[in-house]
Coordinates of C-alpha atoms in Angstrom, one line a residue:
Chain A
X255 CA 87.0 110.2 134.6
X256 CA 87.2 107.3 132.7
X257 CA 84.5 108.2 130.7
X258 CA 86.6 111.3 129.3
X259 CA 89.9 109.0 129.3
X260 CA 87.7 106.7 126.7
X261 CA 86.7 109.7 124.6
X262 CA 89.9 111.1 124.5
X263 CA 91.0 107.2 123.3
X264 CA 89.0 107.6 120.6
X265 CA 89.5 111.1 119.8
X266 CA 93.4 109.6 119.4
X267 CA 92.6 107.0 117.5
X268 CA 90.4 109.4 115.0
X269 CA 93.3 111.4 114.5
X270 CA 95.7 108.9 113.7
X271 CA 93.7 107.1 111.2
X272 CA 92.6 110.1 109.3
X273 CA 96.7 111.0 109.7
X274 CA 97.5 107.7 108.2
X275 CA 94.9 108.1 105.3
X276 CA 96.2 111.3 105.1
X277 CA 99.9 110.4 103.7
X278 CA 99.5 107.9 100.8
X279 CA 96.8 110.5 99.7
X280 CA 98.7 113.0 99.8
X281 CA 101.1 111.2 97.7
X282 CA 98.7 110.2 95.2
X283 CA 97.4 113.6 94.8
X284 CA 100.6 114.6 94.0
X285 CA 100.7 112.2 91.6
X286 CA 97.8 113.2 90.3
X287 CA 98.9 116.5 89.4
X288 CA 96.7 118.5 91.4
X289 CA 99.7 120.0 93.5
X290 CA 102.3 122.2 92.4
X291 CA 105.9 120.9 92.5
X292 CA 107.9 122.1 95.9
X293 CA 111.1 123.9 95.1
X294 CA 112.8 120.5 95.7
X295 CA 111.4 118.8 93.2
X296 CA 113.2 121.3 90.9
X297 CA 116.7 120.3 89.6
X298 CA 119.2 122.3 90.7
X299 CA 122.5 122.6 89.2
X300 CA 125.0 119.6 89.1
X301 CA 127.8 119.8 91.5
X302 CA 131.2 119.6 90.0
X303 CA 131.7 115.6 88.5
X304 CA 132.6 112.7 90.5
X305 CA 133.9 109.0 89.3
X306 CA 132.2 107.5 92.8
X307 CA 131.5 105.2 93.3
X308 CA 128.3 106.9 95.4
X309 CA 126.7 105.4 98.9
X310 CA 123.1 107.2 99.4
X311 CA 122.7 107.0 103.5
X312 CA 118.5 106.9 104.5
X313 CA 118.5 107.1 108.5
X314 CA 116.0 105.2 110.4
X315 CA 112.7 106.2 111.7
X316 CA 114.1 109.1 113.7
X317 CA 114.9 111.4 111.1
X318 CA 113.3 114.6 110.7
X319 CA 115.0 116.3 107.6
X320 CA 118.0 115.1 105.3
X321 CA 120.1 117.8 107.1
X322 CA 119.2 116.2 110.8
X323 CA 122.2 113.0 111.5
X324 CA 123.2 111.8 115.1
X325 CA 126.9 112.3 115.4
X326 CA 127.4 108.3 115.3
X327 CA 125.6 108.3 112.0
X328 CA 128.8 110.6 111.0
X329 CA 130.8 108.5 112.2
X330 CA 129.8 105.1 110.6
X331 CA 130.0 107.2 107.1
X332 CA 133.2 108.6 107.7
X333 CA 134.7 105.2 108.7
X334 CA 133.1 103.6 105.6
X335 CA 134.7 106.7 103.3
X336 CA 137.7 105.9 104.5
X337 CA 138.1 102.4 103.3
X338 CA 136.6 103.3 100.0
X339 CA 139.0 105.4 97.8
X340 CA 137.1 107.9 95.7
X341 CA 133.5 106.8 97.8
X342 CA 131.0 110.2 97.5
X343 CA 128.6 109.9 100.4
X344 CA 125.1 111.4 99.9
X345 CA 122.9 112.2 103.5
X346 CA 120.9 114.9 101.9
X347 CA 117.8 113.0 101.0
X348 CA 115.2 112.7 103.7
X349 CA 113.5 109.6 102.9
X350 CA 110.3 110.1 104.6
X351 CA 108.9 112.5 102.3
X352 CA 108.5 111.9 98.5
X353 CA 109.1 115.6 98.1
X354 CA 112.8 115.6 100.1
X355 CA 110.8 118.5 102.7
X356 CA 112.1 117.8 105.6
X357 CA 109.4 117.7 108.9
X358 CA 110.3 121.1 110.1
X359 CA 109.6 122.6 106.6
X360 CA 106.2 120.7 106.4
X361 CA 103.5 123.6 105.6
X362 CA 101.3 124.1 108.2
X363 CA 102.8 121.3 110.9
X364 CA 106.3 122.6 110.6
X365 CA 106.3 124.1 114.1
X366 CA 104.6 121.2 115.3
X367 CA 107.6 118.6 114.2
X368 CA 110.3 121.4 115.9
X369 CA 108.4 121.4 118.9
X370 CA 108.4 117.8 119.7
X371 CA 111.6 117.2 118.1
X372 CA 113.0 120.0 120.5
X373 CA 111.3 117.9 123.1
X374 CA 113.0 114.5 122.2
X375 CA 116.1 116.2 122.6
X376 CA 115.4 117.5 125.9
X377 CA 116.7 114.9 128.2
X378 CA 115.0 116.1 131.6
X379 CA 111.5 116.9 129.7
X380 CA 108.9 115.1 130.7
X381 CA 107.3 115.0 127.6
X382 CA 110.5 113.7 126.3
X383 CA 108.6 110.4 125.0
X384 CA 105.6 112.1 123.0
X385 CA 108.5 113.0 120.5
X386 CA 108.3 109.3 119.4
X387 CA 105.3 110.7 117.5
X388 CA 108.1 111.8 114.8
X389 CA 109.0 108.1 114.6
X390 CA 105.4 107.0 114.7
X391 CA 104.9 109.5 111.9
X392 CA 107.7 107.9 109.7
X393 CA 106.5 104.5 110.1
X394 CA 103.7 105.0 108.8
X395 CA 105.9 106.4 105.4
X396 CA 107.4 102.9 105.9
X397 CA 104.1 101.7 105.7
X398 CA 103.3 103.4 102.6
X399 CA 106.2 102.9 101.0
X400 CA 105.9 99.0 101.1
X401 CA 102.0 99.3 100.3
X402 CA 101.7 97.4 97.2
X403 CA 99.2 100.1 96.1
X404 CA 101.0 103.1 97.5
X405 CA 104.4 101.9 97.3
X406 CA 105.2 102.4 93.5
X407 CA 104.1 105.7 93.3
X408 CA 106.3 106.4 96.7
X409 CA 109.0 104.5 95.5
X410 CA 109.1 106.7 92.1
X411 CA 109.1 110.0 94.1
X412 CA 111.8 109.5 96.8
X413 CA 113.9 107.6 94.1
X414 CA 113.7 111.1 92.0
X415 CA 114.9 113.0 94.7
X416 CA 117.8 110.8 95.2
X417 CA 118.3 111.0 91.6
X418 CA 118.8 114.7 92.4
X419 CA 121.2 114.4 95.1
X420 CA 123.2 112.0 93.4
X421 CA 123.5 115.1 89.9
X422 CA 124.2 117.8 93.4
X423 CA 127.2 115.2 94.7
X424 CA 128.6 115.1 91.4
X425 CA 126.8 112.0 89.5
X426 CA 127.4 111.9 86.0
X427 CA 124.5 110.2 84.0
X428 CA 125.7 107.7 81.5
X429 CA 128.9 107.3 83.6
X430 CA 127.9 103.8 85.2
X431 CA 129.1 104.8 88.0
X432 CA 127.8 102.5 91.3
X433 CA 125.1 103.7 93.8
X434 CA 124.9 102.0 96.9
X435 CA 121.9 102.5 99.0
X436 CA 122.3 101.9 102.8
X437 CA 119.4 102.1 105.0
X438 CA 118.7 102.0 108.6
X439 CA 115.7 100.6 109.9
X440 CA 112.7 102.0 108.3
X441 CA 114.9 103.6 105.5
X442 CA 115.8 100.0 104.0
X443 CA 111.9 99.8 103.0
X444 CA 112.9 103.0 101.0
X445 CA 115.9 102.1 99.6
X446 CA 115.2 98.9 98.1
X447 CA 111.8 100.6 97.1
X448 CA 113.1 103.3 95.4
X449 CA 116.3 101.1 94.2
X450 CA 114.4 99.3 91.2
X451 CA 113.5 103.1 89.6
X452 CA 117.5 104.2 90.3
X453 CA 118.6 101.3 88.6
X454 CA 116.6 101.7 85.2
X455 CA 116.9 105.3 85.3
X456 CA 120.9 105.6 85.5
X457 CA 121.3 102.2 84.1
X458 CA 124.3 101.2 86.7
X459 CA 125.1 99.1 88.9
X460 CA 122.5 99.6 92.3
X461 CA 123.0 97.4 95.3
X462 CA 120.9 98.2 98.6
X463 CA 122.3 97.4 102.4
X464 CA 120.0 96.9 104.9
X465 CA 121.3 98.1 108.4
X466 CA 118.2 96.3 110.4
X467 CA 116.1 97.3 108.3
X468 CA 112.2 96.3 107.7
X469 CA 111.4 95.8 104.4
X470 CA 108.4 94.3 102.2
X471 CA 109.4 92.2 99.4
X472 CA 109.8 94.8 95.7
X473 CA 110.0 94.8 92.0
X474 CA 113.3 96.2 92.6
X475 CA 114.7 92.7 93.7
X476 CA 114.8 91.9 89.7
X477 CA 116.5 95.0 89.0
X478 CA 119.1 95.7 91.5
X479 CA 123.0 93.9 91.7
X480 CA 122.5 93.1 95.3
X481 CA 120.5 93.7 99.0
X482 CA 122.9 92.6 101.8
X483 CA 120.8 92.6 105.1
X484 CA 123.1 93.0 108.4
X485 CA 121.6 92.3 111.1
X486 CA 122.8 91.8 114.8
X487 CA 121.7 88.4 116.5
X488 CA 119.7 90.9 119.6
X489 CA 118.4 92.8 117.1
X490 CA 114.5 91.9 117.6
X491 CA 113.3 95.1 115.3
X492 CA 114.5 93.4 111.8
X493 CA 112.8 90.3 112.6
X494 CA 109.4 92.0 112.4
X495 CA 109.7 91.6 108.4
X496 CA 109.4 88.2 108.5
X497 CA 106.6 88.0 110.0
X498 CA 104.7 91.1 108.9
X499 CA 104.9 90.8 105.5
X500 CA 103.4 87.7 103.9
X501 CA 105.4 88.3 100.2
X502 CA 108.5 87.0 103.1
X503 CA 107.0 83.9 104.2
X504 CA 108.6 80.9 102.7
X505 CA 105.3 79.4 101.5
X506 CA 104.8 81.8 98.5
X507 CA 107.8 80.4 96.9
X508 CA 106.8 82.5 93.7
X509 CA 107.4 86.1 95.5
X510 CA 110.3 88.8 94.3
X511 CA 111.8 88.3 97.3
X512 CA 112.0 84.2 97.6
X513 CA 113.1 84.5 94.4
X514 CA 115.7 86.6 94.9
X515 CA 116.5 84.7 98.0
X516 CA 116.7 81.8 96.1
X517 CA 118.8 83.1 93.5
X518 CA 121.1 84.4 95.8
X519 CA 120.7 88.2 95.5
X520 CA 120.0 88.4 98.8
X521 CA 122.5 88.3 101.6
X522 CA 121.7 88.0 105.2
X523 CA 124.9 88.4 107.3
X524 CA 124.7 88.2 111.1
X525 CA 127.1 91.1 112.0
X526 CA 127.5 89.9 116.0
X527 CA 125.2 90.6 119.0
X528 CA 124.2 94.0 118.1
X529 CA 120.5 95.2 119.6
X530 CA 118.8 97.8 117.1
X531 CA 119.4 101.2 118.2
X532 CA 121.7 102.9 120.9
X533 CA 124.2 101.5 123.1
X534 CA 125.1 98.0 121.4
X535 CA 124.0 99.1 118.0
X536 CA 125.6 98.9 114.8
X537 CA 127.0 102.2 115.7
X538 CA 128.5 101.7 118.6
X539 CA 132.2 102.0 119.0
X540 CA 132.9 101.0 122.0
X541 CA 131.9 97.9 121.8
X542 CA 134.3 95.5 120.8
X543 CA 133.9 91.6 119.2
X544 CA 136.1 89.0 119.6
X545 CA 138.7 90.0 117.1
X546 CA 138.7 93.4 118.7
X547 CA 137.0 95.6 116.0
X548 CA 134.2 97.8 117.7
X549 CA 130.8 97.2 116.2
X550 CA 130.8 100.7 113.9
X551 CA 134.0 98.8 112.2
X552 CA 132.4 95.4 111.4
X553 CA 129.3 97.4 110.3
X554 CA 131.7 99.7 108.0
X555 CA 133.9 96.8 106.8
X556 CA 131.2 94.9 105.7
X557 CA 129.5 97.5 104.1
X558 CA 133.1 98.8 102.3
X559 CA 134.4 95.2 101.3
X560 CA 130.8 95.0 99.4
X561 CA 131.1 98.3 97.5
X562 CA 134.4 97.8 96.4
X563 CA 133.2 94.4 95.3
X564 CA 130.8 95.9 93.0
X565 CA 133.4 98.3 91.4
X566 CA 135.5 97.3 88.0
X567 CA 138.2 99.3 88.9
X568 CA 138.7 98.2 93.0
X569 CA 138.1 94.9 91.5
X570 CA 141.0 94.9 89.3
X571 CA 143.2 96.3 91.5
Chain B
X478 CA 56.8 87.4 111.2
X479 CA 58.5 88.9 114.4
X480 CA 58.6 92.6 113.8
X481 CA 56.5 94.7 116.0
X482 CA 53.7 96.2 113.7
X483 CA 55.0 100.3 114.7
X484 CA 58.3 99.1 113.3
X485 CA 56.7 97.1 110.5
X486 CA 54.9 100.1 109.2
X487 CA 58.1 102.4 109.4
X488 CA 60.3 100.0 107.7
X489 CA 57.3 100.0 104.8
X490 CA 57.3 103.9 104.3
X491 CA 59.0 106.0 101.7
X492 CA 61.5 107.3 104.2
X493 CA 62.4 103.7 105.5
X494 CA 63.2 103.0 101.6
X495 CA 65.0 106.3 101.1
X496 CA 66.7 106.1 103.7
X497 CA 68.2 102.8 103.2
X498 CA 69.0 104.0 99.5
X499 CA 71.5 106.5 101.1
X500 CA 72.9 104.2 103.3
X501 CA 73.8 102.3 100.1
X502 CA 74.8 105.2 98.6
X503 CA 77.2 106.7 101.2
X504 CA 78.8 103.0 101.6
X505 CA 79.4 103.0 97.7
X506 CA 80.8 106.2 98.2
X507 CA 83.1 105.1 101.3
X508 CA 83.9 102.0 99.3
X509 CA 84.8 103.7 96.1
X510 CA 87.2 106.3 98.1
X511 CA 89.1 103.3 99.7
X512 CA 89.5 101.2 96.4
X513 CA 88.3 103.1 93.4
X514 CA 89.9 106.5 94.8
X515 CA 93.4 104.7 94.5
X516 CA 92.6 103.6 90.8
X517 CA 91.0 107.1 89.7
X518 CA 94.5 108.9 91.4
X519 CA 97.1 106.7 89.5
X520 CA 95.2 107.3 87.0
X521 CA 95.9 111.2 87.0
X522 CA 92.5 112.4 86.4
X523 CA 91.3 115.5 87.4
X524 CA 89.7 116.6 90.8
X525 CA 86.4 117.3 88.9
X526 CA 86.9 114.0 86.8
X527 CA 87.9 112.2 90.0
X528 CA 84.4 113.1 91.8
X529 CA 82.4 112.3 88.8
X530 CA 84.7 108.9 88.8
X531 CA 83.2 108.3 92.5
X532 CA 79.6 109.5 92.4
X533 CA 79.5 106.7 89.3
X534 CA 81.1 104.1 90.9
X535 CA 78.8 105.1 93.6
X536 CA 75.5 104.6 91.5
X537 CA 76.6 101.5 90.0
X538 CA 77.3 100.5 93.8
X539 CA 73.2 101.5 94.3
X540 CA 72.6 100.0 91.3
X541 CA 74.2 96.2 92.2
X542 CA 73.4 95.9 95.6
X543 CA 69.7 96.3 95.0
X544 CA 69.7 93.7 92.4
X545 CA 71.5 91.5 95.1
X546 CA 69.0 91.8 97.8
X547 CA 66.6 91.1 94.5
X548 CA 68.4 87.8 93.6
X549 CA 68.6 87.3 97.5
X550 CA 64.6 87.7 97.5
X551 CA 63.7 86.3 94.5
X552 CA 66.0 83.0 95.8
X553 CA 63.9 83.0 99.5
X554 CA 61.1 82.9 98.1
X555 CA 61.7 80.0 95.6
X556 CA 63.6 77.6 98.1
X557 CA 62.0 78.7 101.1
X558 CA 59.1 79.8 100.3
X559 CA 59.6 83.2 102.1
X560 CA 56.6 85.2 101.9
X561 CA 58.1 88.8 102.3
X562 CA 57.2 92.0 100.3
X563 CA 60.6 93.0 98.5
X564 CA 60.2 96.1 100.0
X565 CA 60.5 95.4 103.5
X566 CA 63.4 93.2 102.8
X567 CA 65.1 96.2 100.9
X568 CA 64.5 98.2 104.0
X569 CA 65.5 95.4 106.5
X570 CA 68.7 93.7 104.8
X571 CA 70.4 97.2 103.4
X572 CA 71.6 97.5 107.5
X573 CA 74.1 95.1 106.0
X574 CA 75.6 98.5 104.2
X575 CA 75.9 100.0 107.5
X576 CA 79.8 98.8 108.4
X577 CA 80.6 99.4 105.3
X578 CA 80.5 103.2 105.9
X579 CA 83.8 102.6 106.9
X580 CA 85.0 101.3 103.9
X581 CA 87.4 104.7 103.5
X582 CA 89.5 102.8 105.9
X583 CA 90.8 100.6 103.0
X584 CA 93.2 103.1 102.1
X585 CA 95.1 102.7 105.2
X586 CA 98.4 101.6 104.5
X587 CA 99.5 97.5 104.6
X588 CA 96.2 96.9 106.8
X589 CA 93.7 98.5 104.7
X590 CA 92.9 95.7 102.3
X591 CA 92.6 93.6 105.7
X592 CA 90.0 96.1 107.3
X593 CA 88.4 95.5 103.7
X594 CA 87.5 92.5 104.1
X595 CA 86.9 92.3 108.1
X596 CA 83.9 94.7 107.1
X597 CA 82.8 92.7 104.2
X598 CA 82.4 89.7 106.8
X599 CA 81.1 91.9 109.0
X600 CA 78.4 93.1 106.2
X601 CA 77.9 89.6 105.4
X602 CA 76.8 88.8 108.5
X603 CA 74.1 91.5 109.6
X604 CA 72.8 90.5 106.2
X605 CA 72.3 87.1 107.4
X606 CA 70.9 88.2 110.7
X607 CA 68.2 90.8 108.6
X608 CA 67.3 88.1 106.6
X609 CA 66.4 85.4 109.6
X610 CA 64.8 88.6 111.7
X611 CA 62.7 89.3 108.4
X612 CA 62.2 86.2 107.2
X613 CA 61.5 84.0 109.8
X614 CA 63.8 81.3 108.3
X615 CA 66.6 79.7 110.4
X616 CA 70.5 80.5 109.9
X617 CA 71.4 78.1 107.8
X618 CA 68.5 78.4 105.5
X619 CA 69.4 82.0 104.9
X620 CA 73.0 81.0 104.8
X621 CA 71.5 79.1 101.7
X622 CA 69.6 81.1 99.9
X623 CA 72.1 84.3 100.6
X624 CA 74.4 81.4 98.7
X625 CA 71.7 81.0 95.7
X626 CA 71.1 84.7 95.4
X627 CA 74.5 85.7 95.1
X628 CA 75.0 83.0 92.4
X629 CA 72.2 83.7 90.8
X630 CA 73.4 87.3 90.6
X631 CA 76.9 86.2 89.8
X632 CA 75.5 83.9 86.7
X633 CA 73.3 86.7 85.6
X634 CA 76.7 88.9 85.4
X635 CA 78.5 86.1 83.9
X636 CA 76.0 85.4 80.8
X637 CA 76.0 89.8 80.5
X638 CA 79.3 90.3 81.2
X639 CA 80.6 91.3 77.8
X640 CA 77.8 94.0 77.8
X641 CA 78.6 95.0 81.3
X642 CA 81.8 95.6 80.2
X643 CA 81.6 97.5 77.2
X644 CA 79.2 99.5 79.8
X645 CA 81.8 99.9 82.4
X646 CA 84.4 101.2 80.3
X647 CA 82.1 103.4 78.7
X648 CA 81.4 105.1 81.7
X649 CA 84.7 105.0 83.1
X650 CA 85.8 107.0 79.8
X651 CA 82.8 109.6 80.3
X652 CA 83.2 110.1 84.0
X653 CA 87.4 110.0 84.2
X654 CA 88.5 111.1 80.4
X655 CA 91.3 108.4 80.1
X656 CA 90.1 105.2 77.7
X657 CA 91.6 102.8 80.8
X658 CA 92.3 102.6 83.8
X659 CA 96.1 102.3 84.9
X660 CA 97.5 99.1 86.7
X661 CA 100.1 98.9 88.7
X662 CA 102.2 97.1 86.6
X663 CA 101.7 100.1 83.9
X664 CA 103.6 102.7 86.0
X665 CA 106.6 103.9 84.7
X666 CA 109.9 102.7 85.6
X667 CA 112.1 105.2 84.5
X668 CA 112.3 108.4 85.5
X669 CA 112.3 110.9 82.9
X670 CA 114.9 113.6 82.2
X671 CA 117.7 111.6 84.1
X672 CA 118.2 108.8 81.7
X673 CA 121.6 108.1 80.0
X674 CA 121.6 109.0 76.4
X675 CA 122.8 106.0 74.8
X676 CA 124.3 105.9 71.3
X677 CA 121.8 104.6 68.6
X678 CA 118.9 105.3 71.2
X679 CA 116.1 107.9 70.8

């Protein structure tokens, strides 16, 4: 018995490090060349013009397409809308694949990522947990997209398909117009990754929000206005950065991200005692802080207040 | 000596030395997936370029470990007076390859470069241990003359290196078809066809 439980360990463990060679080279190869571009990587039609400014939303870990949004996710981007006049939202991106496919178009796995995603949703399966392989499986996109080796290449395709989404909701290049990127969790690696490559390619204003998030220091940190981090002080998730990432640690002094610590770009506001996901969160709003605004408000507030910062005309007025 | 003789005589014979040649080889080629492979990609070479690209860096690979575990030999012998022939210490110190089969694990992302060097240590240290078992010398003199070797190797590439250069590149412009590779920092960082055009501009 527990010489088959071993062998199935190691069978496991096989298949998860060949899966996890298996992303970055697939993204190289597409660098490369050597694959043919995916219908989405073909740009569609603008959608009619918009002044913006625009706020790009990348979900956390447990995203499966940029279709797929918990109803709280709504929420907190309808709240934020509503406090920025003229505020285009963008949720069509999926950031966990260079090539915006969401998992449940993926080639050959594409029934696979349905079927455990069909199981997460299940509340009385008893699988219900092996469908934390979809989050396992975007992690590891994290992972690739804060690879120093990796990440560039990552960064440049993801940042392209925002790009696209930004000319579908309306973006008018050369307008200046501001692009917020907001990220949740795993998806503030990819939106201050892919930030840097927005920034020089629309030349406007770019400034990245953090919602927990885990992220690597990035060349984008010169580029970019701003990255606000929010955190909650029982978030333990966010934390993880610091200690994961040695371009964080206060000893290099000379990396992007001390830098830009030092120079003020970065913000790190402690938004109350939010925990990272679920009742609690950032999302919640039902929870209330001592002034009486529910967590999703002081989440939305803070985020608003800084976008209409960073636009002339809300400026001015 | 404290080899057994049957395993004495294997580790002598052609198939002991061929063997060990592919074990070189295959590591080269494991090691040159998990660090060249990233180069050659970035690079946008293609698939036939890019296995040409490997089975090169996998030669050269061949090509420097052996004069290593020369260097290593020729430096025994000299401090330590190590009576060996370089064959059997070929044989018997190219097990140090052996972990770095593995070396395709550098491509993991964020821990790879970690792994890398865990299984250079790792390397490092069953070369020590062939050396005393084949050697007869203690730790710390192989310690030493591993230290010598590798210098002495390291000069030798020093006083050649403009040659070895001019070599390098030479082959990496055969084998890939680009004159250089590409760095990181040599990515672009706009994206084309999404650019503002700006007044005065191209």
């Amino acid at each position: 018995m527990i010489t088959a439980l071993t062998w199935l360990g190691w069978a496991l463990l096989i298949l998860f490090v060949l899966f996890a060679i298996a992303i970055p080279l697939s993204v190289l190869i597409w660098w490369a060349g050597w694959r043919a571009a995916t219908p989405q990587t073909r740009l569609q039609p603008p959608g009619p013009p918009a002044a913006g400014p625009f706020l790009v939303y990348l979900s956390g870990v447990d995203d499966i397409s940029g279709e797929f949004s918990t109803p709280y996710e709504d929420a907190l981007l309808d709240v934020i809308a509503e406090r920025v006049p003229g505020l285009v939202i963008v949720t069509d991106v999926f950031a966990y694949s260079f090539a915006n496919v969401g998992m449940t178009s993926e080639g050959n796995l594409a029934w696979f990522w349905a079927w455990l995603n069909s199981l997460r949703l299940n509340k009385k399966s008893p699988l219900r947990r092996v469908g934390r392989l979809i989050n396992l499986r975007n992690m590891l996109h994290v992972a690739v997209s804060a690879d120093r080796r990796y990440g560039p290449i990552y960064n440049y395709g993801v940042a392209e398909m925002i790009i696209q989404a930004l000319l579908r909701h309306g973006y008018v290049l050369g307008s200046g117009a501001q692009v917020a990127l907001l990220g949740y969790s795993g998806g503030a690696q990819i939106a201050l990754g892919t930030s840097g490559y927005i920034q020089a390619t629309l030349r406007a204003p770019v400034q990245v929000f953090s919602l927990g998030g885990i992220m690597n220091s990035s060349d984008s940190l010169s580029r970019i206005n701003a990255l606000t981090h929010l955190y909650g002080s029982r978030d333990r998730w966010h934390r993880l950065s610091d200690l994961i990432f040695p371009a964080r640690w206060p000893i290099f002094r000379g990396t992007q991200w001390n830098q830009a610590l030092a120079m003020g770009k970065i913000e790190q506001i402690c938004l109350g005692p939010m925990v990272h996901t679920g009742r609690g969160s950032y999302l919640d709003a039902t929870r209330r802080v001592e002034d009486g605004r529910s967590y999703l408000d002081v989440t939305a507030d803070t985020i608003a207040e800084r976008i209409r910062r960073l636009t002339p005309a809300m400026q001015a007025a | 000596m404290t080899l057994p003789i049957e395993w004495l005589n294997f580790l002598l014979s052609p198939q002991a030395i061929a063997a060990a040649t592919l074990l070189i080889f295959l590591a080269g080629l494991s090691e040159g997936v998990g660090t060249q492979g990233v180069t050659l990609l970035m690079s946008r070479i293609t698939p036939l370029r890019f296995a040409l690209g490997l089975l090169a860096s996998a030669l050269l690979y061949v090509l420097s470990a052996v004069i290593w575990m020369w260097a290593l030999w020729l430096a025994m012998r000299a401090l330590f007076g190590a009576a060996v022939p370089l064959r059997l210490f070929f044989v018997t110190v190219s097990a140090a390859y052996g972990p770095l089969l593995l070396g395709a694990l550098a491509l993991l992302p964020l821990v790879g470069p970690a792994i890398r060097w865990g299984l250079r240590l790792w390397s490092f240290s069953i070369a020590l241990a062939s050396i005393v078992a084949v050697t007869g010398l203690t730790h710390w003199q192989a310690a030493a003359g591993a230290l010598v070797g590798t210098l002495l190797m390291e000069g030798a590439r020093w006083l050649l290196s403009e040659p070895a250069e001019a070599i390098a590149r030479r082959i990496w412009a055969l084998t890939t078809g680009k004159p250089h590779l590409v760095r990181r920092e040599e990515l672009p960082q706009v994206i084309p066809g999404y650019e503002p055009v700006v007044k005065g501009e191209r």
